[in-house]
Amino acid sequence: MVRTQISFEEEQMRRLRQAARRRGMSIAAVVRAAVDRELDRDATARQDRMRRALEAMDRAFRSGHSDISRRHDDHLAEIYAE
């Protein structure tokens, strides 16, 4: 573990003490749990944004052809012949 020093407002400290007592944990354990929840939520939100962006790109750039990797030259020729 890495030791660090954090300053809290009086009200935050009062609430932390209450939460620690209620849960039978140290204040440090309550803070670590809160940090873990926040970091997990941030990672989940980032993954969700990435998933939505990839889905949007998939819809925007879908060709409608199942053989595009094999016949891309033919498909391009059709587009430019129009």
XYZ file of C-alpha atoms in Angstrom:
82
model
C 0.000 0.000 0.000
C 1.017 3.568 -0.572
C 0.472 6.092 2.182
C -0.938 9.459 1.244
C -2.487 12.416 2.959
C -5.902 13.785 2.040
C -7.688 16.807 3.462
C -11.447 16.632 3.992
C -14.038 19.220 4.871
C -15.422 18.888 8.415
C -18.758 17.559 7.128
C -17.038 14.996 4.892
C -14.961 13.743 7.803
C -18.015 13.486 10.041
C -19.817 11.445 7.392
C -16.764 9.259 6.795
C -16.512 8.479 10.517
C -20.208 7.571 10.588
C -19.892 5.343 7.517
C -16.813 3.621 8.928
C -18.537 2.969 12.267
C -21.706 1.729 10.564
C -19.756 -0.672 8.339
C -17.251 -1.748 10.958
C -14.380 -0.549 8.771
C -11.574 1.942 9.053
C -11.939 5.347 7.428
C -9.117 4.379 5.063
C -11.036 1.259 3.957
C -14.167 3.338 3.288
C -12.131 5.806 1.208
C -10.419 2.989 -0.737
C -13.801 1.387 -1.486
C -15.182 4.724 -2.702
C -12.136 5.283 -4.922
C -12.511 1.774 -6.399
C -16.204 2.400 -7.161
C -15.412 5.710 -8.855
C -12.590 4.240 -10.943
C -14.750 1.256 -11.960
C -17.595 3.595 -12.930
C -15.180 5.699 -14.992
C -13.825 2.622 -16.801
C -17.354 1.342 -17.468
C -18.419 4.720 -18.862
C -15.361 4.827 -21.122
C -16.077 1.286 -22.396
C -19.713 2.230 -23.012
C -18.689 5.331 -25.018
C -16.298 3.222 -27.094
C -18.967 0.571 -27.737
C -21.479 3.217 -28.853
C -18.889 4.869 -31.131
C -18.024 1.540 -32.760
C -21.713 0.740 -33.265
C -22.255 4.140 -34.896
C -19.276 3.600 -37.201
C -20.559 0.149 -38.108
C -23.947 1.590 -39.108
C -22.414 4.512 -40.995
C -19.927 2.505 -43.038
C -21.799 -0.732 -43.667
C -21.642 -1.534 -47.396
C -24.504 -3.986 -47.572
C -22.234 -6.461 -49.414
C -21.198 -9.682 -47.682
C -18.335 -10.248 -50.129
C -16.704 -6.823 -49.900
C -13.260 -8.122 -48.899
C -13.139 -10.503 -51.897
C -14.743 -8.297 -54.517
C -13.891 -4.757 -53.405
C -12.478 -3.840 -56.849
C -15.710 -4.942 -58.564
C -17.841 -2.983 -56.102
C -15.699 0.149 -56.553
C -15.905 -0.202 -60.324
C -19.710 -0.330 -60.068
C -19.760 2.843 -57.976
C -17.484 4.779 -60.349
C -19.330 3.533 -63.466
C -22.515 5.261 -62.308
